[in-house]
PDB file of C-alpha atoms in Angstrom:
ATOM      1  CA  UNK A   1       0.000   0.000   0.000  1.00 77.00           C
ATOM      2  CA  UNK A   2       1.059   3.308  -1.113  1.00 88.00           C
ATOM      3  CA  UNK A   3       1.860   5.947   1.541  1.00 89.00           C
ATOM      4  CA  UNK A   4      -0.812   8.226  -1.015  1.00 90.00           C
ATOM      5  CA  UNK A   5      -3.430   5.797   0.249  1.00 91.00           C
ATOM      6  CA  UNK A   6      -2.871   5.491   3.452  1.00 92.00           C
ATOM      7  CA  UNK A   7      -2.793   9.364   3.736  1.00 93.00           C
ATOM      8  CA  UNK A   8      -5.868   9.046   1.946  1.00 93.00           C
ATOM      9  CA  UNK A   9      -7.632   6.422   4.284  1.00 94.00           C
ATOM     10  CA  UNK A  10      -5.769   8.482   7.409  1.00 95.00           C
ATOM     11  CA  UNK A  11      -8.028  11.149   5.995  1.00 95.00           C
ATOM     12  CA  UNK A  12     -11.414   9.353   5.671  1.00 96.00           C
ATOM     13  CA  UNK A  13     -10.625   8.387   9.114  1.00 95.00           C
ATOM     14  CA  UNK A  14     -10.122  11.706  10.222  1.00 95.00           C
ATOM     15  CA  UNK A  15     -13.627  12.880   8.680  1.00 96.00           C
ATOM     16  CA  UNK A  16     -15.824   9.881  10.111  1.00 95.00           C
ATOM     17  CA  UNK A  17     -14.888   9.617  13.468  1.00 94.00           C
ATOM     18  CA  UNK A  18     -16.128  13.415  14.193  1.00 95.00           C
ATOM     19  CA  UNK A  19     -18.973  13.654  16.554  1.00 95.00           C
ATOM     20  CA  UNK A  20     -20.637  15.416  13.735  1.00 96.00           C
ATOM     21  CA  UNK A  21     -19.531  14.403  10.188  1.00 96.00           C
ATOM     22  CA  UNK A  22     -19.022  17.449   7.992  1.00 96.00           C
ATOM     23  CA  UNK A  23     -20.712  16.871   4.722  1.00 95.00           C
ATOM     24  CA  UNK A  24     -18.741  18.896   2.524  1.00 95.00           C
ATOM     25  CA  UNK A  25     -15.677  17.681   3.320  1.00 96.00           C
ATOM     26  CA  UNK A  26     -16.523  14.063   3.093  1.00 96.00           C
ATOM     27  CA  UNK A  27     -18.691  14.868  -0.360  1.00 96.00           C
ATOM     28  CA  UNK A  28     -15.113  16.146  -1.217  1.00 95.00           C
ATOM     29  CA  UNK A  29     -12.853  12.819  -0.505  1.00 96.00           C
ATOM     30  CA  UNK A  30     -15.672  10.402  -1.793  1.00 96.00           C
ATOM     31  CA  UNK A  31     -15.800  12.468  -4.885  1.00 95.00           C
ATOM     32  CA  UNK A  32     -12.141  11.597  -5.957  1.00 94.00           C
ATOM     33  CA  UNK A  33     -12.570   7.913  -5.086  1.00 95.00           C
ATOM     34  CA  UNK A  34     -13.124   5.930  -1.268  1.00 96.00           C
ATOM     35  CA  UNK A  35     -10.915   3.297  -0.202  1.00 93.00           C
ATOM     36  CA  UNK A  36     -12.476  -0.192   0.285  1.00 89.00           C
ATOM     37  CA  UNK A  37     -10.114  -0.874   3.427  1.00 90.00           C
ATOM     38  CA  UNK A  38     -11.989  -1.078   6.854  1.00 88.00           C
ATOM     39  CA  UNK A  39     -15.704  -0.608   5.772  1.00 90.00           C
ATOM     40  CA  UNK A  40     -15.045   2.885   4.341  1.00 94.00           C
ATOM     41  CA  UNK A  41     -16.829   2.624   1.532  1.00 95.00           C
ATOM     42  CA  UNK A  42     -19.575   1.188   3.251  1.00 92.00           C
ATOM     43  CA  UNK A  43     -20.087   3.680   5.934  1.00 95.00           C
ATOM     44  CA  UNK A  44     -19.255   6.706   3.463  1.00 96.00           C
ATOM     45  CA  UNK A  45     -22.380   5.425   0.734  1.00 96.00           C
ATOM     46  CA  UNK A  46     -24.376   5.059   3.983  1.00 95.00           C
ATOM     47  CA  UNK A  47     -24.071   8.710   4.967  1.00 96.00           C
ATOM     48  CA  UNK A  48     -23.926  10.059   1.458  1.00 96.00           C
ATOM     49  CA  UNK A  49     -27.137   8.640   0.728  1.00 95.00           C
ATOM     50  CA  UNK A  50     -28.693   9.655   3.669  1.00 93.00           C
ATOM     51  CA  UNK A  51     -29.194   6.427   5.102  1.00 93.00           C
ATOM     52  CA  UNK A  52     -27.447   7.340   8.200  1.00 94.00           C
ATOM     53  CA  UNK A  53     -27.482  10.582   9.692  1.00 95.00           C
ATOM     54  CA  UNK A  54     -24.787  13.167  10.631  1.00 96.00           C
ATOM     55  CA  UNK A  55     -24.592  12.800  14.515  1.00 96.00           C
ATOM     56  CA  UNK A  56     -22.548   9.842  15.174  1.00 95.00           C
ATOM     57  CA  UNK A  57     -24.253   9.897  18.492  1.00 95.00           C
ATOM     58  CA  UNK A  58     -27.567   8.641  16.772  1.00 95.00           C
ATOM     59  CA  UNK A  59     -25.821   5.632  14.359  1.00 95.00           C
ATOM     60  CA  UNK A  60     -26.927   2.779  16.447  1.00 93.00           C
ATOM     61  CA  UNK A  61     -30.725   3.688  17.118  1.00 95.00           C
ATOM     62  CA  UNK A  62     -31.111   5.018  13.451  1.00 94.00           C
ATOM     63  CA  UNK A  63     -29.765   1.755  12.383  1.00 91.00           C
ATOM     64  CA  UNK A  64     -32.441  -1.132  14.565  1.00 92.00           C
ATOM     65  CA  UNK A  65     -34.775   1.704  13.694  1.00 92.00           C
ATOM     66  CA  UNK A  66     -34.158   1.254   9.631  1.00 90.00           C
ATOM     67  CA  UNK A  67     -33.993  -2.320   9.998  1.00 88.00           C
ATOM     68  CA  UNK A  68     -37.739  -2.434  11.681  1.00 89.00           C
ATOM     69  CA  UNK A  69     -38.938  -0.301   9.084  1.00 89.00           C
ATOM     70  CA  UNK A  70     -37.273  -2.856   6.512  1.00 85.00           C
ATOM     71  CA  UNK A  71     -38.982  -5.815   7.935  1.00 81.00           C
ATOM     72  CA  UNK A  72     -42.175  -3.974   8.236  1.00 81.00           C
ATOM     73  CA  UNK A  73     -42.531  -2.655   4.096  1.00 76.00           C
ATOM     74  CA  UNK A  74     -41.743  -6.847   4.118  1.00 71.00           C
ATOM     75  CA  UNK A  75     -45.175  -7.227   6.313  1.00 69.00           C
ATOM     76  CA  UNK A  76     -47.124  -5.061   4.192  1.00 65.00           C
ATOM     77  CA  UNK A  77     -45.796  -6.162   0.826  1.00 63.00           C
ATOM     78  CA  UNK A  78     -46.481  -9.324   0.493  1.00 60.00           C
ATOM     79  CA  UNK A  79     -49.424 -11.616   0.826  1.00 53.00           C
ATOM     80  CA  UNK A  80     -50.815 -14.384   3.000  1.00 48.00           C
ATOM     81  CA  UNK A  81     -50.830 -17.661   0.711  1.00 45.00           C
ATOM     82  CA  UNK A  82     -53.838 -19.759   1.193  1.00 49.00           C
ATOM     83  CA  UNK A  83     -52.012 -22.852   1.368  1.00 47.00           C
ATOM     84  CA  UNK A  84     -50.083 -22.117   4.307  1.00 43.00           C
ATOM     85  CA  UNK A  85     -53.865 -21.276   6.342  1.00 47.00           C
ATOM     86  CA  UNK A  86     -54.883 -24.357   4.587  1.00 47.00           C
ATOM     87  CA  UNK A  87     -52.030 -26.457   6.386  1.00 49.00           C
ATOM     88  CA  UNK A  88     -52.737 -25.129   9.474  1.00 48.00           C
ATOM     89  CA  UNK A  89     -56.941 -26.423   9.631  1.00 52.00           C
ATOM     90  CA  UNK A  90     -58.053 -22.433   8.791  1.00 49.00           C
ATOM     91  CA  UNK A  91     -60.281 -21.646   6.068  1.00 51.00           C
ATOM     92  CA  UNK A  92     -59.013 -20.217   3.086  1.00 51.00           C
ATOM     93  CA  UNK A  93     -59.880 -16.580   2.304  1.00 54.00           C
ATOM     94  CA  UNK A  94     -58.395 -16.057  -0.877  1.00 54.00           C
ATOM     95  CA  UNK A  95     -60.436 -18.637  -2.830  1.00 57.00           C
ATOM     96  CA  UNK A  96     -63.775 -17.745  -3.404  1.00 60.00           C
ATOM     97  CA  UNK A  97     -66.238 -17.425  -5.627  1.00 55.00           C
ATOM     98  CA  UNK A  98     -66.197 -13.932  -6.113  1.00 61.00           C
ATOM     99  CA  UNK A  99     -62.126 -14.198  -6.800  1.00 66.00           C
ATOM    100  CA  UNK A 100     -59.841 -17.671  -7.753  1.00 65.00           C
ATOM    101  CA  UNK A 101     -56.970 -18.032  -9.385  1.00 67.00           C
ATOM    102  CA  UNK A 102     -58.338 -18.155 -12.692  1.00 68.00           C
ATOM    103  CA  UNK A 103     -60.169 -14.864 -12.289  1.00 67.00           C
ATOM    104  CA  UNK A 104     -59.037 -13.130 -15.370  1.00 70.00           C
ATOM    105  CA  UNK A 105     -59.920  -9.428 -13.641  1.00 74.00           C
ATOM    106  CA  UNK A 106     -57.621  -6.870 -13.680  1.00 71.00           C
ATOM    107  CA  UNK A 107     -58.228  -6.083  -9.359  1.00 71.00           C
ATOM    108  CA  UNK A 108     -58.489  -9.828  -8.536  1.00 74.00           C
ATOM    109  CA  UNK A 109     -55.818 -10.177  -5.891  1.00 70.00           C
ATOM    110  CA  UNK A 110     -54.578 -13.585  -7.807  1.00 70.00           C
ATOM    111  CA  UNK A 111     -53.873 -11.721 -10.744  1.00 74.00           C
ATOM    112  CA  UNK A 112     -51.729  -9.130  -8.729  1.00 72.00           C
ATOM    113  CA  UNK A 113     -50.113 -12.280  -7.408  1.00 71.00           C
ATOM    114  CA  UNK A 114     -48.902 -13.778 -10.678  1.00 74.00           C
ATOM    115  CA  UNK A 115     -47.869 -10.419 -12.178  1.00 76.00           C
ATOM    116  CA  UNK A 116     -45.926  -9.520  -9.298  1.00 73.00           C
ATOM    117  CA  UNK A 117     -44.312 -13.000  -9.629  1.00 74.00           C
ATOM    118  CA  UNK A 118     -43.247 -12.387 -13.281  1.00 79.00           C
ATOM    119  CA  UNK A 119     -41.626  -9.683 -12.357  1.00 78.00           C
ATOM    120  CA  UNK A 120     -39.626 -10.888  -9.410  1.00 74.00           C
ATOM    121  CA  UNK A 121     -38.459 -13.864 -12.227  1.00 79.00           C
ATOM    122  CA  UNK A 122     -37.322 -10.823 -14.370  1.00 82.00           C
ATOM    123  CA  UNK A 123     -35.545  -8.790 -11.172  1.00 78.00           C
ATOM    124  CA  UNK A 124     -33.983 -12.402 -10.524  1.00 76.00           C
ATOM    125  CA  UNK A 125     -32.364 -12.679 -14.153  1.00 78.00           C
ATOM    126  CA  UNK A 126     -31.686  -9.410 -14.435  1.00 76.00           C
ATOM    127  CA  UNK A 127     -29.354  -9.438 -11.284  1.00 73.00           C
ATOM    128  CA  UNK A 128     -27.546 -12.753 -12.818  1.00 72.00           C
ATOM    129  CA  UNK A 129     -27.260 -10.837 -15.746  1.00 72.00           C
ATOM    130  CA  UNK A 130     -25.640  -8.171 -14.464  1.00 68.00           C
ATOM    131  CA  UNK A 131     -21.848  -9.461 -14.093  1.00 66.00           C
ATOM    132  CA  UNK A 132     -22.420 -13.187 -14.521  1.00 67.00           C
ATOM    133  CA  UNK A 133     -18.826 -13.721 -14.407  1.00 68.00           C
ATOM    134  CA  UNK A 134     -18.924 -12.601 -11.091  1.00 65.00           C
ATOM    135  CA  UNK A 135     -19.811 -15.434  -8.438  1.00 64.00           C
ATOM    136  CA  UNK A 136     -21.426 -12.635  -6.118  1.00 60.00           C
ATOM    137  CA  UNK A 137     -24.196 -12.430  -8.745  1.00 62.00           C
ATOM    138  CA  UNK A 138     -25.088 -15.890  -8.680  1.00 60.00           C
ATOM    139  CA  UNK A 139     -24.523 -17.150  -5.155  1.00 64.00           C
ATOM    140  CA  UNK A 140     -27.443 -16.770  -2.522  1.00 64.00           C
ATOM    141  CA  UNK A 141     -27.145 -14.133  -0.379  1.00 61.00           C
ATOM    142  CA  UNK A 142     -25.229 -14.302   2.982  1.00 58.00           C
ATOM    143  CA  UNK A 143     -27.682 -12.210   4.580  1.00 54.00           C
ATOM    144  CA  UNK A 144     -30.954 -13.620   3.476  1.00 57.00           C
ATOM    145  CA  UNK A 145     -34.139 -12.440   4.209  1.00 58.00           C
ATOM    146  CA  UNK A 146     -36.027 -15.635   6.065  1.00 60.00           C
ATOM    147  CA  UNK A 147     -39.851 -13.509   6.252  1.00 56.00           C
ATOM    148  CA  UNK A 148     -39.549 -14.335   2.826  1.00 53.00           C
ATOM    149  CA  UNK A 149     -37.632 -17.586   2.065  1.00 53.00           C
ATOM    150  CA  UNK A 150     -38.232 -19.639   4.997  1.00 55.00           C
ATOM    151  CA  UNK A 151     -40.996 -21.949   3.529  1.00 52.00           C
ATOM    152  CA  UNK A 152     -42.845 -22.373   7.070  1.00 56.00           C
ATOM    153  CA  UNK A 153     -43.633 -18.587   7.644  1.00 54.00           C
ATOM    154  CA  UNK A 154     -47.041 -17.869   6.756  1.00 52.00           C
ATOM    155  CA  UNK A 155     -45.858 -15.047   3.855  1.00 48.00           C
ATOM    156  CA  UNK A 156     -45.382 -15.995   0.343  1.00 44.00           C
ATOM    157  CA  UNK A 157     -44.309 -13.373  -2.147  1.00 42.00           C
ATOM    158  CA  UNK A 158     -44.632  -9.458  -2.731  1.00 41.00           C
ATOM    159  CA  UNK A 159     -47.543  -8.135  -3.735  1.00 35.00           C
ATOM    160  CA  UNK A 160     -48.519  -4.629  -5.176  1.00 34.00           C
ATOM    161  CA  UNK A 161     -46.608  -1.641  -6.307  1.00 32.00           C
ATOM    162  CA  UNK A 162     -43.305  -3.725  -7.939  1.00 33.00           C
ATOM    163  CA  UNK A 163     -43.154  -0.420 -10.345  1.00 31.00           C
ATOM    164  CA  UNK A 164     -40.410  -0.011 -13.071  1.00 32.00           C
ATOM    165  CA  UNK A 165     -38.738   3.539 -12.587  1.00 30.00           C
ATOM    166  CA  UNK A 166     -36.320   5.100 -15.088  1.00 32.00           C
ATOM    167  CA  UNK A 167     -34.667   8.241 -15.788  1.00 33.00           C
ATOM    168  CA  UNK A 168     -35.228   9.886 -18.815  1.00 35.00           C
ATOM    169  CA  UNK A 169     -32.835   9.736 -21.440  1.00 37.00           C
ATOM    170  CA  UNK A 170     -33.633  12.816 -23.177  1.00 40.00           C
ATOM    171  CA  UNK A 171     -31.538  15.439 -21.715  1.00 43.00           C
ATOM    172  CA  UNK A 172     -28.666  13.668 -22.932  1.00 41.00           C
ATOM    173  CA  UNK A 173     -29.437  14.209 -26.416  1.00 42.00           C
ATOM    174  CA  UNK A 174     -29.050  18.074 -25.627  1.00 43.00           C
ATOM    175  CA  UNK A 175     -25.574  17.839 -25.276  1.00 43.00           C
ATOM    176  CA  UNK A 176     -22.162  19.419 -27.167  1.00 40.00           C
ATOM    177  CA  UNK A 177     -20.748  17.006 -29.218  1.00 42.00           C
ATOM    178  CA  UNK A 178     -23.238  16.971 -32.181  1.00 46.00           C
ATOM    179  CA  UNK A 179     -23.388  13.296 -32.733  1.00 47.00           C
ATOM    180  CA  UNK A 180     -26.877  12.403 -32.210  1.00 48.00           C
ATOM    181  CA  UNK A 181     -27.651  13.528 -35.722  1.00 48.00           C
ATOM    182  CA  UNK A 182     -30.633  12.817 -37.697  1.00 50.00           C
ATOM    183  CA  UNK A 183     -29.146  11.725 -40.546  1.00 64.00           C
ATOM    184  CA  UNK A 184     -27.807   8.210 -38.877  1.00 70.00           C
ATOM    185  CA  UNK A 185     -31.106   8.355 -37.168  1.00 77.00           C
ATOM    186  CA  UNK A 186     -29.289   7.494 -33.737  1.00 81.00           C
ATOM    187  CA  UNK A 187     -31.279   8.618 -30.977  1.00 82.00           C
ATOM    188  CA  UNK A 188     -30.371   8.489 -27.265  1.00 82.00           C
ATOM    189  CA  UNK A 189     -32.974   6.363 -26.649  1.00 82.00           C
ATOM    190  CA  UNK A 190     -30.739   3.125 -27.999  1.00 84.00           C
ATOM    191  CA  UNK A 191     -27.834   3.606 -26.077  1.00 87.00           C
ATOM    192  CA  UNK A 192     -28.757   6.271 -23.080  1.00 87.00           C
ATOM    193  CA  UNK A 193     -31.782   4.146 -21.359  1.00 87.00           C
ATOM    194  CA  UNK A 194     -29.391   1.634 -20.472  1.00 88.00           C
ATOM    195  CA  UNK A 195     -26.354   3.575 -19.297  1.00 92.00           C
ATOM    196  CA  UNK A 196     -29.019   6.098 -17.216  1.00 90.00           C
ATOM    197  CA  UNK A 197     -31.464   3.052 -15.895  1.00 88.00           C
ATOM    198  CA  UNK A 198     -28.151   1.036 -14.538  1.00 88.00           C
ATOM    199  CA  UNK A 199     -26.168   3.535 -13.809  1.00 92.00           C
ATOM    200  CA  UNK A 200     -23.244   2.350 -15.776  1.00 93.00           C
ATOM    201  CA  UNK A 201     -23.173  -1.028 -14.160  1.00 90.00           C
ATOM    202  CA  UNK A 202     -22.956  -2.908 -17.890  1.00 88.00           C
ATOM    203  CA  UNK A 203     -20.877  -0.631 -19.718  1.00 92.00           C
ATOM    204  CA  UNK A 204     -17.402  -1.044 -17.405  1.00 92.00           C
ATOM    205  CA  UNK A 205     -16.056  -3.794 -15.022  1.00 90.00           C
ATOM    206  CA  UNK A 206     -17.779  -3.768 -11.703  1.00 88.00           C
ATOM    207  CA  UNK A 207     -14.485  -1.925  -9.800  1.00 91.00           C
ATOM    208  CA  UNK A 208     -14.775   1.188 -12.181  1.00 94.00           C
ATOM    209  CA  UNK A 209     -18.527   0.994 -11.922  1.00 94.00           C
ATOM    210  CA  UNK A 210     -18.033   1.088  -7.768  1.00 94.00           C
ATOM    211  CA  UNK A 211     -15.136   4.158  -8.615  1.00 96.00           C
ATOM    212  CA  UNK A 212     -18.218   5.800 -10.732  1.00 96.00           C
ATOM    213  CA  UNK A 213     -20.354   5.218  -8.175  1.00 96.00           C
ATOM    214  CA  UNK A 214     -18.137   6.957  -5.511  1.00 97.00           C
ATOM    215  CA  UNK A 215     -18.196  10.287  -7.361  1.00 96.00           C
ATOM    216  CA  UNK A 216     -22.108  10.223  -8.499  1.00 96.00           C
ATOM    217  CA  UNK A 217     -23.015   9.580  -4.613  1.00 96.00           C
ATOM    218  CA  UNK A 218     -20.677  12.443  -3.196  1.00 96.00           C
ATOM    219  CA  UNK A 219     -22.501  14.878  -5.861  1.00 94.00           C
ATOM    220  CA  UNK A 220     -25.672  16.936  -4.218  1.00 91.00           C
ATOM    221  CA  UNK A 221     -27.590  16.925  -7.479  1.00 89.00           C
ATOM    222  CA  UNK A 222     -26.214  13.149  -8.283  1.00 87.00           C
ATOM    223  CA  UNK A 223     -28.295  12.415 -11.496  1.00 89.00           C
ATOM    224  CA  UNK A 224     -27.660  15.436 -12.938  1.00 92.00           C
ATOM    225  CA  UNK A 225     -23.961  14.717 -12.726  1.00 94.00           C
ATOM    226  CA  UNK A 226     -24.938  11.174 -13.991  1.00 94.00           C
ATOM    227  CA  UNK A 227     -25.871  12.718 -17.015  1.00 93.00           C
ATOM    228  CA  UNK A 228     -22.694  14.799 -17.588  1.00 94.00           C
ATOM    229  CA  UNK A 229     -21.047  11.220 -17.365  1.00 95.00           C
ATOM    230  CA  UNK A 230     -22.846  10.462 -20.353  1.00 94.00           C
ATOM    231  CA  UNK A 231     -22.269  13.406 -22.182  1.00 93.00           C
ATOM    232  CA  UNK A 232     -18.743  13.431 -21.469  1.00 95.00           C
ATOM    233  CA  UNK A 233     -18.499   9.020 -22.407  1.00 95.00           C
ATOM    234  CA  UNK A 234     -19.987  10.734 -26.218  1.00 93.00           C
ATOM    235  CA  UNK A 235     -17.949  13.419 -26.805  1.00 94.00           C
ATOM    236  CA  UNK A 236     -14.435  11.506 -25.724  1.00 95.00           C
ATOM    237  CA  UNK A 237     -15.753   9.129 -28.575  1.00 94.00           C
ATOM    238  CA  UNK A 238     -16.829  11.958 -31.040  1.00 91.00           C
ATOM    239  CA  UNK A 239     -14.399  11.664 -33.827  1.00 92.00           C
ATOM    240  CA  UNK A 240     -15.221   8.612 -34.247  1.00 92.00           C
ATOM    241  CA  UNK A 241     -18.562   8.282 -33.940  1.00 90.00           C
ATOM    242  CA  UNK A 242     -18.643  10.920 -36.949  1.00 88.00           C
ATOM    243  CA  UNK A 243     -16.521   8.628 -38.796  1.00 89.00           C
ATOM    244  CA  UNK A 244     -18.442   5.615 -38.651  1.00 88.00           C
ATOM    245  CA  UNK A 245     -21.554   4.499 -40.198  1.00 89.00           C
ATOM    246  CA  UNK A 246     -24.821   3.745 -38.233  1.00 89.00           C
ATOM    247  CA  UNK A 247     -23.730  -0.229 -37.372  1.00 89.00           C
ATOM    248  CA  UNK A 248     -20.368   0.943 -36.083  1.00 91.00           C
ATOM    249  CA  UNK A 249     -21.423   3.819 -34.089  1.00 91.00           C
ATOM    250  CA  UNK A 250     -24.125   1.568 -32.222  1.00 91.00           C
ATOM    251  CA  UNK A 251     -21.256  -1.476 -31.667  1.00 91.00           C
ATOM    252  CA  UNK A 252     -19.361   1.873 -30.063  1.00 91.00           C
ATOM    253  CA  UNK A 253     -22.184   3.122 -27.932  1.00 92.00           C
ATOM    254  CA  UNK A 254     -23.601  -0.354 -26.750  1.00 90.00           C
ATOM    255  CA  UNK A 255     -19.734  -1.890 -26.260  1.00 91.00           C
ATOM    256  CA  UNK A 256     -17.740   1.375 -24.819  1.00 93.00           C
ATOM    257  CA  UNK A 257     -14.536   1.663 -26.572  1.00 92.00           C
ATOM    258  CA  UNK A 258     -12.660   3.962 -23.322  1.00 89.00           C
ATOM    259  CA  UNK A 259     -11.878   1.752 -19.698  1.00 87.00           C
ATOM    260  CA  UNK A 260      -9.928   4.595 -18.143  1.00 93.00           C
ATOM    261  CA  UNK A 261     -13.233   5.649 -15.766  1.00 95.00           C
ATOM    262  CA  UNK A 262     -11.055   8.262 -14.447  1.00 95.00           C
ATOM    263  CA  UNK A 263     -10.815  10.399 -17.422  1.00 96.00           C
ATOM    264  CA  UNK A 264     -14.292   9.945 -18.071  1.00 96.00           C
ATOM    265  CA  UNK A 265     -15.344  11.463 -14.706  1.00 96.00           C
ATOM    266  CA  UNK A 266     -12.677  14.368 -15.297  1.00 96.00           C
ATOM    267  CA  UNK A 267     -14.287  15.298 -18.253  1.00 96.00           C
ATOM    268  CA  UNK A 268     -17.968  15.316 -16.587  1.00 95.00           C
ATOM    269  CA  UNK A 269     -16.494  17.493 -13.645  1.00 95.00           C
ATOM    270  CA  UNK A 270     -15.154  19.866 -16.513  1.00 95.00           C
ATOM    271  CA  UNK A 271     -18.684  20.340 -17.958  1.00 94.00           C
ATOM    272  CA  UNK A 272     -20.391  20.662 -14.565  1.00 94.00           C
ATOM    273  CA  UNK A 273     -17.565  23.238 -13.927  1.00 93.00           C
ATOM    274  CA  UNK A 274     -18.534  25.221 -17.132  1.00 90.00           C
ATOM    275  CA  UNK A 275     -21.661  25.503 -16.606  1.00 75.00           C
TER     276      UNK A 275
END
């Protein structure tokens, strides 16, 4: 280890283990990267994202406190399964005549149940799909939730409100380098919904997407710097994306060309610094 990094981790030590942390400052060591060592990055995303307040003081309540609120959006989530009232000599509410699982209407609580089941299938492959070459992507979970997987508890599955949200592309076509043009017909749309939606998690290896990560966390107005990560990942491939025909600029945009994260989020700071 470098003595660079350990001056740096000396100074992430320095910042957390304030009574109060000060925001700024941290916003400005996270920005330039966090070191992994000693649950840094951990406890630095925690506070960035607000998931753990200021006052040191208040870390352990706020913590059993989040973790009860966890297990209770688990509790009102998901549904009671028939079969498991069934097993147990109770009568089953869910089956009647009024509503079955072959109910084809749209508020029938069965359908709710199988759509919401399709969609955990598609969260499920779309984790494994993620980095499948990493073994963290396809192992169970160390920490697994047992109101949910423990086959004896009398829950089942989740149940309402599994909503898709995505950010829109749009803005990014309303950038400075000129090469979303109409003649190619290549609109942000094909490229942008994926790099916005995943934050960049497909188009680097999973250590520069955590580096990425650092610096759009320690950003105030973090998806508006997002963006300017995506304008600045087009215009360091401008030249040749005017070069190149419509196949090769979408093999470009769908399969970035540049690794070096590091000049990518230099070039995004530049533009936020410009404006």
């Amino acid at each position: 280890m470098s003595s660079l990094h350990k001056s740096r981790i000396a100074d992430f030590q320095d910042v957390l283990k304030e009574p109060s942390i000060a925001l700024e400052k941290l916003r400005e060591l996270s920005f330039s990267g966090i070191p992994c060592e000693g649950g840094l990055r951990c406890l630095c995303w925690k506070i960035l994202l607000n998931y753990l307040p200021l006052e040191r003081a208040s870390w352990t309540s706020i913590l059993a406190k989040q973790r009860e609120l966890y297990a209770q959006f688990l509790r009102e989530m998901i549904i009671q399964p028939g079969i498991a009232k069934a097993n147990m000599g109770v009568s089953r509410e869910d089956v009647t005549f009024e509503d079955h699982p072959l109910n084809p209407n749209p508020d029938s609580r069965w359908n709710t149940y199988f759509k919401d089941n399709e969609v955990l299938l598609q969260i499920d492959k779309d984790v494994r799909r993620l980095c499948p070459d990493i073994s963290f992507f396809q192992r169970a979970t160390d920490y697994p939730c047992l109101l949910i997987l423990d086959p004896q508890n009398e829950f089942e599955t989740l149940r309402k409100r599994v909503e898709q949200t995505t950010l829109k592309s749009q803005t990014v076509a309303r950038n400075r380098s000129g090469v979303t043009n109409q003649e190619q017909n290549i609109k942000p749309q094909f490229f942008a919904f994926r790099w916005l939606t995943l934050l960049l998690s497909q188009e680097f290896l999973l250590p520069d997407v955590i580096r990425i990560w650092d610096s759009l966390f320690a950003d105030d107005n973090r998806f508006d710097f997002l963006l300017l990560v995506c304008c600045a990942m087009l215009m360091l491939i401008r030249e040749q994306l005017l070069e190149g025909d419509f196949t090769v600029n979408m093999r470009l945009l769908q399969d970035y060309p540049i690794t070096d994260v590091c000049q990518i989020l230099q070039k995004a700071k530049e533009l936020q610094d410009s404006k």
